[in-house]
mmCIF file of C-alpha atoms in Angstrom:
data_model
loop_
_atom_site.group_PDB
_atom_site.id
_atom_site.type_symbol
_atom_site.label_atom_id
_atom_site.label_comp_id
_atom_site.label_asym_id
_atom_site.label_seq_id
_atom_site.Cartn_x
_atom_site.Cartn_y
_atom_site.Cartn_z
ATOM 1 C CA MET A 306 154.079 -7.668 131.777
ATOM 2 C CA LYS A 307 150.581 -7.055 133.413
ATOM 3 C CA TYR A 308 152.298 -2.875 133.372
ATOM 4 C CA GLU A 309 153.893 -2.668 128.943
ATOM 5 C CA PHE A 310 149.988 -3.742 128.910
ATOM 6 C CA LEU A 311 148.869 -0.511 130.167
ATOM 7 C CA LYS A 312 150.755 1.303 128.832
ATOM 8 C CA LEU A 313 149.218 0.313 125.506
ATOM 9 C CA ASN A 314 146.732 3.099 123.593
ATOM 10 C CA ARG A 315 144.262 0.304 123.702
ATOM 11 C CA TRP A 316 142.170 3.781 120.905
ATOM 12 C CA LEU A 317 144.843 3.564 118.322
ATOM 13 C CA VAL A 318 145.530 -0.593 118.122
ATOM 14 C CA LEU A 319 141.159 -0.656 117.379
ATOM 15 C CA ILE A 320 142.140 2.415 114.476
ATOM 16 C CA LEU A 321 144.674 0.514 113.224
ATOM 17 C CA ILE A 322 142.558 -2.916 113.292
ATOM 18 C CA THR A 323 139.472 -1.160 110.870
ATOM 19 C CA ILE A 324 141.849 0.424 108.812
ATOM 20 C CA PHE A 325 143.433 -3.058 107.861
ATOM 21 C CA ILE A 326 139.980 -4.168 107.555
ATOM 22 C CA GLY A 327 138.637 -0.586 105.481
ATOM 23 C CA ILE A 328 141.420 -1.870 102.581
ATOM 24 C CA GLY A 329 141.061 -5.323 102.781
ATOM 25 C CA ILE A 330 137.566 -5.161 102.582
ATOM 26 C CA LEU A 331 137.460 -1.694 99.879
ATOM 27 C CA PRO A 332 137.265 -4.143 97.175
ATOM 28 C CA LEU A 333 134.454 -5.905 98.491
ATOM 29 C CA LEU A 334 132.762 -2.166 98.254
ATOM 30 C CA GLN A 335 133.866 -1.312 94.678
ATOM 31 C CA ASN A 336 133.313 -5.092 92.837
ATOM 32 C CA LYS A 337 129.401 -3.479 90.542
ATOM 33 C CA ASN A 338 130.051 -6.210 88.267
ATOM 34 C CA ASN A 339 128.140 -8.992 87.975
ATOM 35 C CA GLN A 340 128.057 -12.862 87.495
ATOM 36 C CA THR A 341 124.653 -12.749 84.858
ATOM 37 C CA ASP A 342 127.242 -10.073 82.765
ATOM 38 C CA LEU A 343 130.979 -12.192 83.575
ATOM 39 C CA ASN A 344 129.210 -14.983 81.540
ATOM 40 C CA SER A 345 128.619 -13.180 78.542
ATOM 41 C CA GLN A 346 131.744 -11.443 78.650
ATOM 42 C CA LYS A 347 133.278 -15.067 78.834
ATOM 43 C CA GLU A 348 131.350 -16.571 76.117
ATOM 44 C CA ARG A 349 132.984 -13.479 73.997
ATOM 45 C CA PHE A 350 136.173 -14.148 74.746
ATOM 46 C CA TYR A 351 135.408 -17.278 73.796
ATOM 47 C CA GLN A 352 133.596 -16.542 70.700
ATOM 48 C CA GLU A 353 136.740 -13.948 69.683
ATOM 49 C CA ASN A 354 138.806 -16.618 69.539
ATOM 50 C CA HIS A 355 136.997 -19.572 67.944
ATOM 51 C CA GLU A 356 136.463 -16.563 64.993
ATOM 52 C CA LEU A 357 140.268 -15.599 64.728
ATOM 53 C CA LEU A 358 141.940 -19.081 65.164
ATOM 54 C CA GLN A 359 139.097 -19.975 62.003
ATOM 55 C CA SER A 360 139.845 -17.195 59.692
ATOM 56 C CA ALA A 361 143.728 -18.144 60.940
ATOM 57 C CA VAL A 362 142.334 -21.812 59.920
ATOM 58 C CA GLN A 363 141.725 -21.313 56.506
ATOM 59 C CA SER A 364 144.939 -18.572 56.439
ATOM 60 C CA MET A 365 146.385 -21.786 57.355
ATOM 61 C CA LYS A 366 145.511 -24.231 54.348
ATOM 62 C CA ALA A 367 146.251 -21.552 52.256
ATOM 63 C CA THR A 368 149.272 -20.771 52.637
ATOM 64 C CA GLU A 369 150.128 -24.901 52.677
ATOM 65 C CA ALA A 370 151.219 -24.561 56.228
ATOM 66 C CA PRO A 371 152.626 -27.491 58.021
ATOM 67 C CA ASP A 372 149.767 -30.796 58.833
ATOM 68 C CA ASP A 373 151.062 -30.793 62.439
ATOM 69 C CA LEU A 374 150.140 -27.352 62.764
ATOM 70 C CA ILE A 375 147.005 -27.341 60.758
ATOM 71 C CA ALA A 376 145.442 -30.230 62.247
ATOM 72 C CA ALA A 377 146.333 -29.106 65.513
ATOM 73 C CA SER A 378 144.383 -26.039 65.434
ATOM 74 C CA GLU A 379 141.278 -27.534 64.770
ATOM 75 C CA ARG A 380 141.766 -29.505 67.573
ATOM 76 C CA GLU A 381 141.155 -26.046 69.694
ATOM 77 C CA LEU A 382 138.886 -25.115 67.989
ATOM 78 C CA ALA A 383 136.791 -28.108 68.227
ATOM 79 C CA ALA A 384 137.965 -27.468 72.252
ATOM 80 C CA TYR A 385 137.281 -23.711 71.490
ATOM 81 C CA GLN A 386 133.303 -25.445 70.503
ATOM 82 C CA ASP A 387 132.752 -27.238 73.901
ATOM 83 C CA GLY A 388 134.031 -24.824 75.896
ATOM 84 C CA LEU A 389 131.062 -22.723 74.462
ATOM 85 C CA SER A 390 128.671 -25.214 74.503
ATOM 86 C CA GLY A 391 129.094 -25.826 78.033
ATOM 87 C CA LEU A 392 128.985 -22.054 78.799
ATOM 88 C CA ALA A 393 125.808 -22.267 77.270
ATOM 89 C CA ARG A 394 124.418 -25.197 79.556
ATOM 90 C CA ASN A 395 126.181 -24.221 82.668
ATOM 91 C CA ASN A 396 127.991 -26.542 83.217
ATOM 92 C CA GLN A 397 131.476 -25.898 84.571
ATOM 93 C CA GLN A 398 133.689 -29.560 84.601
ATOM 94 C CA GLN A 399 132.934 -28.883 80.666
ATOM 95 C CA GLN A 400 134.177 -26.028 80.235
ATOM 96 C CA ILE A 401 137.167 -27.086 82.705
ATOM 97 C CA THR A 402 137.823 -30.415 80.064
ATOM 98 C CA ALA A 403 137.532 -27.385 77.189
ATOM 99 C CA GLU A 404 140.189 -25.250 78.726
ATOM 100 C CA LEU A 405 142.529 -28.098 79.634
ATOM 101 C CA LYS A 406 142.330 -29.253 76.182
ATOM 102 C CA ILE A 407 143.356 -25.577 74.647
ATOM 103 C CA ALA A 408 146.024 -25.656 77.356
ATOM 104 C CA GLU A 409 147.621 -28.218 75.701
ATOM 105 C CA ILE A 410 146.865 -27.451 72.347
ATOM 106 C CA GLN A 411 148.511 -24.200 73.479
ATOM 107 C CA LEU A 412 151.105 -25.959 74.883
ATOM 108 C CA GLU A 413 152.204 -28.035 71.871
ATOM 109 C CA LYS A 414 152.244 -25.785 69.153
ATOM 110 C CA ALA A 415 154.683 -23.814 71.970
ATOM 111 C CA LYS A 416 157.361 -26.198 71.648
ATOM 112 C CA LYS A 417 156.756 -27.144 68.044
ATOM 113 C CA GLY A 418 157.634 -22.673 67.996
ATOM 114 C CA TYR A 419 154.831 -22.616 66.419
ATOM 115 C CA LEU A 420 153.042 -20.629 69.128
ATOM 116 C CA LEU A 421 154.890 -17.356 70.231
ATOM 117 C CA GLY A 422 153.683 -14.799 73.804
ATOM 118 C CA ALA A 423 152.936 -17.479 76.903
ATOM 119 C CA THR A 424 157.187 -19.129 77.292
ATOM 120 C CA ILE A 425 156.488 -23.071 77.667
ATOM 121 C CA PRO A 426 157.021 -23.163 81.277
ATOM 122 C CA GLU A 427 153.938 -20.828 82.071
ATOM 123 C CA LEU A 428 151.120 -23.594 79.337
ATOM 124 C CA GLU A 429 152.551 -26.264 81.166
ATOM 125 C CA LEU A 430 151.653 -24.560 84.798
ATOM 126 C CA LYS A 431 148.450 -23.786 82.983
ATOM 127 C CA VAL A 432 147.985 -28.014 81.984
ATOM 128 C CA LYS A 433 149.195 -28.346 85.524
ATOM 129 C CA GLU A 434 146.314 -26.820 87.153
ATOM 130 C CA LEU A 435 143.079 -27.131 85.206
ATOM 131 C CA ASN A 436 144.436 -30.916 84.868
ATOM 132 C CA PHE A 437 143.762 -31.210 88.936
ATOM 133 C CA PHE A 438 140.657 -28.711 88.661
ATOM 134 C CA GLN A 439 139.540 -31.358 85.570
ATOM 135 C CA HIS A 440 139.783 -34.911 88.446
ATOM 136 C CA SER A 441 139.260 -32.593 92.174
ATOM 137 C CA LYS A 442 135.941 -32.024 93.324
ATOM 138 C CA LEU A 443 137.096 -28.558 94.930
ATOM 139 C CA LYS A 444 135.254 -26.213 92.939
ATOM 140 C CA TRP A 445 137.553 -23.903 89.908
ATOM 141 C CA VAL A 446 137.516 -20.597 90.836
ATOM 142 C CA ASP A 447 138.073 -18.373 87.330
ATOM 143 C CA PRO A 448 140.435 -15.630 88.211
ATOM 144 C CA PHE A 449 139.472 -13.918 85.751
ATOM 145 C CA PHE A 450 135.810 -14.400 85.250
ATOM 146 C CA THR A 451 133.674 -14.994 89.209
ATOM 147 C CA ALA A 452 132.492 -12.101 90.493
ATOM 148 C CA VAL A 453 131.953 -12.726 94.296
ATOM 149 C CA PRO A 454 135.034 -15.221 95.515
ATOM 150 C CA PRO A 455 134.920 -17.637 97.903
ATOM 151 C CA ALA A 456 136.425 -15.898 101.578
ATOM 152 C CA SER A 457 139.731 -18.141 101.682
ATOM 153 C CA ASN A 458 139.723 -17.619 97.935
ATOM 154 C CA PHE A 459 138.789 -13.457 98.603
ATOM 155 C CA LEU A 460 141.855 -13.684 101.011
ATOM 156 C CA LEU A 461 144.602 -14.321 99.613
ATOM 157 C CA ASP A 462 143.253 -11.858 96.912
ATOM 158 C CA THR A 463 143.842 -9.262 98.847
ATOM 159 C CA PHE A 464 147.024 -10.472 100.658
ATOM 160 C CA LEU A 465 148.296 -10.490 96.391
ATOM 161 C CA GLN A 466 146.749 -6.805 96.597
ATOM 162 C CA LEU A 467 147.575 -5.231 99.816
ATOM 163 C CA SER A 468 149.862 -2.901 99.575
ATOM 164 C CA TYR A 469 152.763 -4.821 101.915
ATOM 165 C CA PRO A 470 154.838 -1.754 103.543
ATOM 166 C CA LEU A 471 151.630 0.504 104.763
ATOM 167 C CA LEU A 472 150.336 -2.688 106.915
ATOM 168 C CA LEU A 473 153.830 -2.997 107.745
ATOM 169 C CA SER A 474 153.814 0.451 108.201
ATOM 170 C CA MET A 475 150.820 0.241 110.161
ATOM 171 C CA GLY A 476 152.481 -1.795 112.725
ATOM 172 C CA ALA A 477 155.404 0.366 113.012
ATOM 173 C CA LEU A 478 153.081 3.317 114.000
ATOM 174 C CA PHE A 479 152.412 1.004 117.190
ATOM 175 C CA ILE A 480 155.769 -0.531 117.456
ATOM 176 C CA ALA A 481 157.659 3.855 117.374
ATOM 177 C CA LEU A 482 154.540 4.877 119.710
ATOM 178 C CA VAL A 483 155.851 1.585 122.345
ATOM 179 C CA CYS A 484 158.991 1.875 122.089
ATOM 180 C CA SER A 485 159.076 6.085 122.537
ATOM 181 C CA TYR A 486 156.892 5.537 125.488
ATOM 182 C CA GLU A 487 159.407 6.749 128.017
ATOM 183 C CA GLN A 488 161.118 9.073 126.406
ATOM 184 C CA ARG A 489 157.919 10.904 126.440
ATOM 185 C CA LYS A 490 156.838 10.321 130.069
ATOM 186 C CA ASN A 491 160.118 11.262 131.009
ATOM 187 C CA THR A 492 160.548 7.546 132.586
ATOM 188 C CA VAL A 493 163.613 6.276 131.288
ATOM 189 C CA ASN A 494 165.434 6.454 133.934
ATOM 190 C CA PHE A 495 163.704 5.206 136.540
ATOM 191 C CA MET A 496 162.785 2.147 133.845
ATOM 192 C CA ARG A 497 166.867 1.779 133.714
ATOM 193 C CA ILE A 498 167.190 1.958 137.855
ATOM 194 C CA THR A 499 164.338 -1.025 138.376
ATOM 195 C CA PRO A 500 165.613 -3.864 140.670
ATOM 196 C CA GLN A 501 164.645 -6.036 137.251
ATOM 197 C CA LYS A 502 166.806 -6.987 134.383
ATOM 198 C CA PRO A 503 167.312 -5.076 131.688
ATOM 199 C CA SER A 504 167.050 -7.852 129.426
ATOM 200 C CA ALA A 505 163.513 -8.564 131.510
ATOM 201 C CA ILE A 506 162.493 -5.653 130.539
ATOM 202 C CA MET A 507 163.225 -5.515 127.149
ATOM 203 C CA TRP A 508 161.744 -8.797 127.261
ATOM 204 C CA HIS A 509 158.917 -7.954 128.416
ATOM 205 C CA LYS A 510 157.615 -4.670 126.604
ATOM 206 C CA ILE A 511 158.673 -6.888 122.771
ATOM 207 C CA SER A 512 155.755 -9.666 124.175
ATOM 208 C CA VAL A 513 153.153 -7.625 124.807
ATOM 209 C CA MET A 514 154.520 -5.723 121.279
ATOM 210 C CA MET A 515 154.520 -8.781 119.614
ATOM 211 C CA LEU A 516 151.038 -9.786 120.902
ATOM 212 C CA THR A 517 149.527 -6.758 120.123
ATOM 213 C CA LEU A 518 150.754 -6.901 116.536
ATOM 214 C CA SER A 519 149.558 -10.148 116.336
ATOM 215 C CA GLY A 520 146.334 -9.360 117.618
ATOM 216 C CA PHE A 521 146.316 -6.882 114.742
ATOM 217 C CA LEU A 522 146.793 -9.430 112.095
ATOM 218 C CA ILE A 523 145.270 -12.759 113.244
ATOM 219 C CA ILE A 524 141.599 -9.507 113.661
ATOM 220 C CA GLY A 525 142.211 -8.041 110.629
ATOM 221 C CA THR A 526 142.486 -11.205 108.304
ATOM 222 C CA SER A 527 139.694 -12.118 110.244
ATOM 223 C CA GLY A 528 136.940 -9.547 109.668
ATOM 224 C CA ILE A 529 138.272 -9.557 106.120
ATOM 225 C CA PHE A 530 136.906 -13.430 105.661
ATOM 226 C CA ILE A 531 133.805 -13.007 107.718
ATOM 227 C CA PHE A 532 132.680 -9.303 104.856
ATOM 228 C CA ALA A 533 133.777 -11.537 101.845
ATOM 229 C CA ALA A 534 131.893 -15.159 103.987
ATOM 230 C CA LEU A 535 128.761 -13.135 103.616
ATOM 231 C CA LYS A 536 129.509 -11.898 101.119
ATOM 232 C CA GLY A 537 130.274 -15.553 98.947
ATOM 233 C CA GLY A 538 130.340 -18.176 100.926
ATOM 234 C CA VAL A 539 132.729 -19.019 103.088
ATOM 235 C CA GLY A 540 134.444 -21.036 100.143
ATOM 236 C CA ASN A 541 137.641 -23.760 100.942
ATOM 237 C CA PHE A 542 141.180 -23.597 102.449
ATOM 238 C CA ASP A 543 142.483 -26.147 100.827
ATOM 239 C CA TYR A 544 141.722 -25.170 97.459
ATOM 240 C CA PRO A 545 145.588 -24.771 95.944
ATOM 241 C CA ILE A 546 147.343 -22.343 94.454
ATOM 242 C CA PHE A 547 150.399 -23.372 91.832
ATOM 243 C CA PHE A 548 153.331 -21.095 90.802
ATOM 244 C CA LEU A 549 156.598 -21.265 89.372
ATOM 245 C CA ASP A 550 159.939 -20.264 91.040
ATOM 246 C CA SER A 551 163.104 -18.790 90.420
ATOM 247 C CA LYS A 552 163.890 -20.886 87.669
ATOM 248 C CA GLU A 553 161.154 -22.119 86.170
ATOM 249 C CA ALA A 554 159.696 -25.163 88.074
ATOM 250 C CA ILE A 555 156.805 -25.296 88.989
ATOM 251 C CA HIS A 556 155.239 -25.769 92.015
ATOM 252 C CA GLN A 557 151.998 -26.904 94.664
ATOM 253 C CA THR A 558 150.414 -24.821 98.171
ATOM 254 C CA THR A 559 147.392 -24.054 99.105
ATOM 255 C CA ILE A 560 145.503 -21.802 100.988
ATOM 256 C CA LEU A 561 145.837 -22.251 104.504
ATOM 257 C CA SER A 562 149.916 -23.081 104.192
ATOM 258 C CA TYR A 563 150.107 -19.393 102.265
ATOM 259 C CA LEU A 564 148.510 -17.580 104.986
ATOM 260 C CA LEU A 565 150.475 -19.104 107.389
ATOM 261 C CA LEU A 566 153.291 -19.009 106.024
ATOM 262 C CA LEU A 567 152.665 -14.688 105.529
ATOM 263 C CA PHE A 568 151.561 -14.689 108.970
ATOM 264 C CA PHE A 569 154.979 -15.700 110.226
ATOM 265 C CA SER A 570 157.402 -14.163 107.966
ATOM 266 C CA THR A 571 155.175 -11.072 108.621
ATOM 267 C CA LEU A 572 155.909 -11.609 113.020
ATOM 268 C CA LEU A 573 159.424 -12.221 111.979
ATOM 269 C CA PHE A 574 159.287 -8.335 110.265
ATOM 270 C CA PHE A 575 157.554 -6.967 112.762
ATOM 271 C CA PHE A 576 160.356 -8.679 115.061
ATOM 272 C CA LEU A 577 162.419 -6.727 113.182
ATOM 273 C CA LEU A 578 160.969 -3.441 113.556
ATOM 274 C CA THR A 579 160.677 -3.404 116.794
ATOM 275 C CA LEU A 580 164.145 -4.670 117.818
ATOM 276 C CA ILE A 581 164.922 -1.603 115.857
ATOM 277 C CA GLY A 582 162.298 0.561 117.760
ATOM 278 C CA TYR A 583 163.649 -0.569 120.798
ATOM 279 C CA LEU A 584 167.707 -0.244 120.454
ATOM 280 C CA LEU A 585 166.563 3.921 119.001
ATOM 281 C CA GLN A 586 164.656 4.236 122.614
ATOM 282 C CA SER A 587 167.807 2.162 124.542
ATOM 283 C CA ILE A 588 169.050 5.788 122.687
ATOM 284 C CA SER A 589 166.845 8.456 123.888
ATOM 285 C CA THR A 590 165.352 8.388 120.291
ATOM 286 C CA PRO A 591 162.149 10.706 119.866
ATOM 287 C CA PHE A 592 158.858 9.189 118.630
ATOM 288 C CA LEU A 593 159.053 10.496 115.456
ATOM 289 C CA LEU A 594 162.556 10.180 114.156
ATOM 290 C CA ILE A 595 161.645 6.430 116.164
ATOM 291 C CA PHE A 596 158.775 5.794 113.336
ATOM 292 C CA PHE A 597 160.720 7.402 110.686
ATOM 293 C CA ILE A 598 163.538 5.121 110.804
ATOM 294 C CA LEU A 599 161.296 1.852 111.303
ATOM 295 C CA GLU A 600 159.481 3.720 108.064
ATOM 296 C CA LEU A 601 163.180 3.929 106.402
ATOM 297 C CA SER A 602 163.174 0.108 107.047
ATOM 298 C CA ILE A 603 160.695 -0.685 104.924
ATOM 299 C CA PHE A 604 160.486 1.823 102.221
ATOM 300 C CA PRO A 605 162.391 -0.472 99.378
ATOM 301 C CA LEU A 606 159.902 -2.689 99.329
ATOM 302 C CA ALA A 607 158.037 -0.233 97.543
ATOM 303 C CA LEU A 608 160.888 -0.953 95.015
ATOM 304 C CA GLY A 609 159.445 -4.126 93.345
ATOM 305 C CA GLY A 610 157.215 -2.738 91.707
ATOM 306 C CA MET A 611 160.166 -0.328 89.475
ATOM 307 C CA SER A 612 162.676 -2.810 88.750
ATOM 308 C CA ASP A 613 162.744 -1.974 85.376
ATOM 309 C CA PHE A 614 165.098 1.236 86.637
ATOM 310 C CA ILE A 615 167.166 -0.906 88.978
ATOM 311 C CA PRO A 616 169.775 -2.808 88.180
ATOM 312 C CA VAL A 617 170.183 -6.778 89.049
ATOM 313 C CA MET A 618 173.900 -6.043 91.008
ATOM 314 C CA ILE A 619 171.704 -3.334 93.268
ATOM 315 C CA ALA A 620 168.499 -5.556 93.933
ATOM 316 C CA ARG A 621 170.380 -8.267 94.833
ATOM 317 C CA ILE A 622 172.745 -6.243 97.893
ATOM 318 C CA LEU A 623 169.329 -4.184 99.308
ATOM 319 C CA PRO A 624 168.066 -6.772 102.137
ATOM 320 C CA THR A 625 165.473 -5.942 102.459
ATOM 321 C CA ASN A 626 164.237 -6.423 99.060
ATOM 322 C CA TYR A 627 164.505 -10.395 99.628
ATOM 323 C CA TRP A 628 161.364 -9.166 102.192
ATOM 324 C CA ASP A 629 158.619 -8.702 100.066
ATOM 325 C CA PHE A 630 157.179 -11.789 101.533
ATOM 326 C CA PRO A 631 153.359 -12.096 99.717
ATOM 327 C CA ARG A 632 154.826 -12.167 96.479
ATOM 328 C CA LEU A 633 158.019 -14.046 97.531
ATOM 329 C CA ILE A 634 156.147 -17.308 98.956
ATOM 330 C CA LEU A 635 154.410 -17.097 95.317
ATOM 331 C CA GLY A 636 157.891 -17.570 93.646
ATOM 332 C CA TYR A 637 157.440 -14.070 92.188
ATOM 333 C CA ASN A 638 161.148 -12.078 91.506
ATOM 334 C CA PRO A 639 161.021 -8.456 89.857
ATOM 335 C CA TRP A 640 164.293 -9.539 89.374
ATOM 336 C CA GLY A 641 165.128 -12.713 87.939
ATOM 337 C CA SER A 642 167.770 -12.600 87.437
ATOM 338 C CA ALA A 643 168.673 -12.317 91.407
ATOM 339 C CA ALA A 644 168.089 -14.391 92.671
ATOM 340 C CA ILE A 645 165.903 -13.018 95.100
ATOM 341 C CA SER A 646 164.033 -16.383 97.388
ATOM 342 C CA PHE A 647 161.612 -16.202 100.128
ATOM 343 C CA GLU A 648 164.163 -18.879 101.461
ATOM 344 C CA LYS A 649 166.806 -16.144 101.604
ATOM 345 C CA GLY A 650 164.537 -13.797 102.988
ATOM 346 C CA ILE A 651 164.007 -15.848 106.497
ATOM 347 C CA PHE A 652 167.247 -17.094 106.223
ATOM 348 C CA PHE A 653 168.178 -12.741 105.868
ATOM 349 C CA MET A 654 165.889 -12.047 108.455
ATOM 350 C CA ILE A 655 166.711 -14.099 111.991
ATOM 351 C CA LEU A 656 170.023 -13.197 110.847
ATOM 352 C CA SER A 657 169.308 -9.305 111.250
ATOM 353 C CA ILE A 658 167.785 -9.507 114.212
ATOM 354 C CA MET A 659 169.895 -11.936 116.142
ATOM 355 C CA LEU A 660 172.541 -9.910 115.236
ATOM 356 C CA LEU A 661 170.197 -6.828 116.885
ATOM 357 C CA PHE A 662 169.408 -8.475 119.471
ATOM 358 C CA ILE A 663 172.311 -9.016 119.986
ATOM 359 C CA LEU A 664 172.825 -5.051 120.070
ATOM 360 C CA ASN A 665 169.992 -3.696 122.737
ATOM 361 C CA LEU A 666 171.428 -6.139 125.332
ATOM 362 C CA VAL A 667 174.932 -4.565 124.889
ATOM 363 C CA VAL A 668 173.559 -0.647 123.716
ATOM 364 C CA MET A 669 171.741 -1.480 127.029
ATOM 365 C CA LYS A 670 173.320 -3.326 129.564
ATOM 366 C CA ASN A 671 175.206 -0.078 128.884
ATOM 367 C CA LYS A 672 173.261 2.879 129.320
ATOM 368 C CA THR A 673 171.993 1.249 132.563
ATOM 369 C CA GLN A 674 175.658 1.435 134.259
ATOM 370 C CA GLN A 675 175.266 5.050 132.800
ATOM 371 C CA THR A 676 172.545 5.641 134.881
ATOM 372 C CA ILE A 677 173.716 4.326 137.674
ATOM 373 C CA SER A 678 177.229 5.989 138.370
ATOM 374 C CA ARG A 679 175.130 8.876 138.200
#
């Protein structure tokens, strides 16, 4: 394996890690929000909603709206007033309690058919999240009105906002260069007649690539975390994440669980790309073509952003639509009725890896026999 390590372009690895960190911390460098300004915006938001609701209540009374709707709206008005009081006193617990009351009243209205807009599952999710923080010692991080989130929350936002195909493409560039090394150096035939078994050569190369790609992910993520911690503090990796699955059932996980699952699934994706790259190397494919084919394996992930133009029937049969792991882990599926999920994505990934691994062994054995017989 040490000879495979010697083939690595260390400068390329360093450049890719630097790009990864640079893209990750770009929002920190661009963020010019001031917490005082955001608090003022939140106060205006509460005030505007309070005034609109107050006008609506007066209109309801004038038109003899249902008594339970008027009573619920008046309780909602009082909750908004409590929220404004909590903001003025900088009392986060009072703010959470007020927001929880507002969410519970809106859920009550939605169930009775009085509220349009947010769905009942979305409101139930909000109630559960706010109820958790009302009884928890963890500090709530308001996703809309927090100027500089703690590093743990910033990491979560980074992987949800970062282009996953771009991250995979950086790994694909490295894989293509390593897999095409023998082709570029004209040492393919020498490698095939060495005393080592073809399977051992393959495992050495794949192991080196996977170790390097693991380092790429770990060091890059750690770099983003350190920069974010210097600006917003460390935060808490036990911070909860609440989300709805494709059946609109509520689930709860933590930032740490999310990051571990994403690290595992991304490494699986890199393993799949490595097997594709090694297979192409076995049939003497040049670097640019290897990189192009790996990119073709990644590009369909971008189709998730075009879900309005792609029929569900087509989305359902494209394996790559099951591999948008940063979002699928949290139940996001751009094709709601296509039953695309994180679990199915892992299943298709492992199945593809097994098939490619077998194909690699078959092709490599045939190529080695052809080289020896010449």
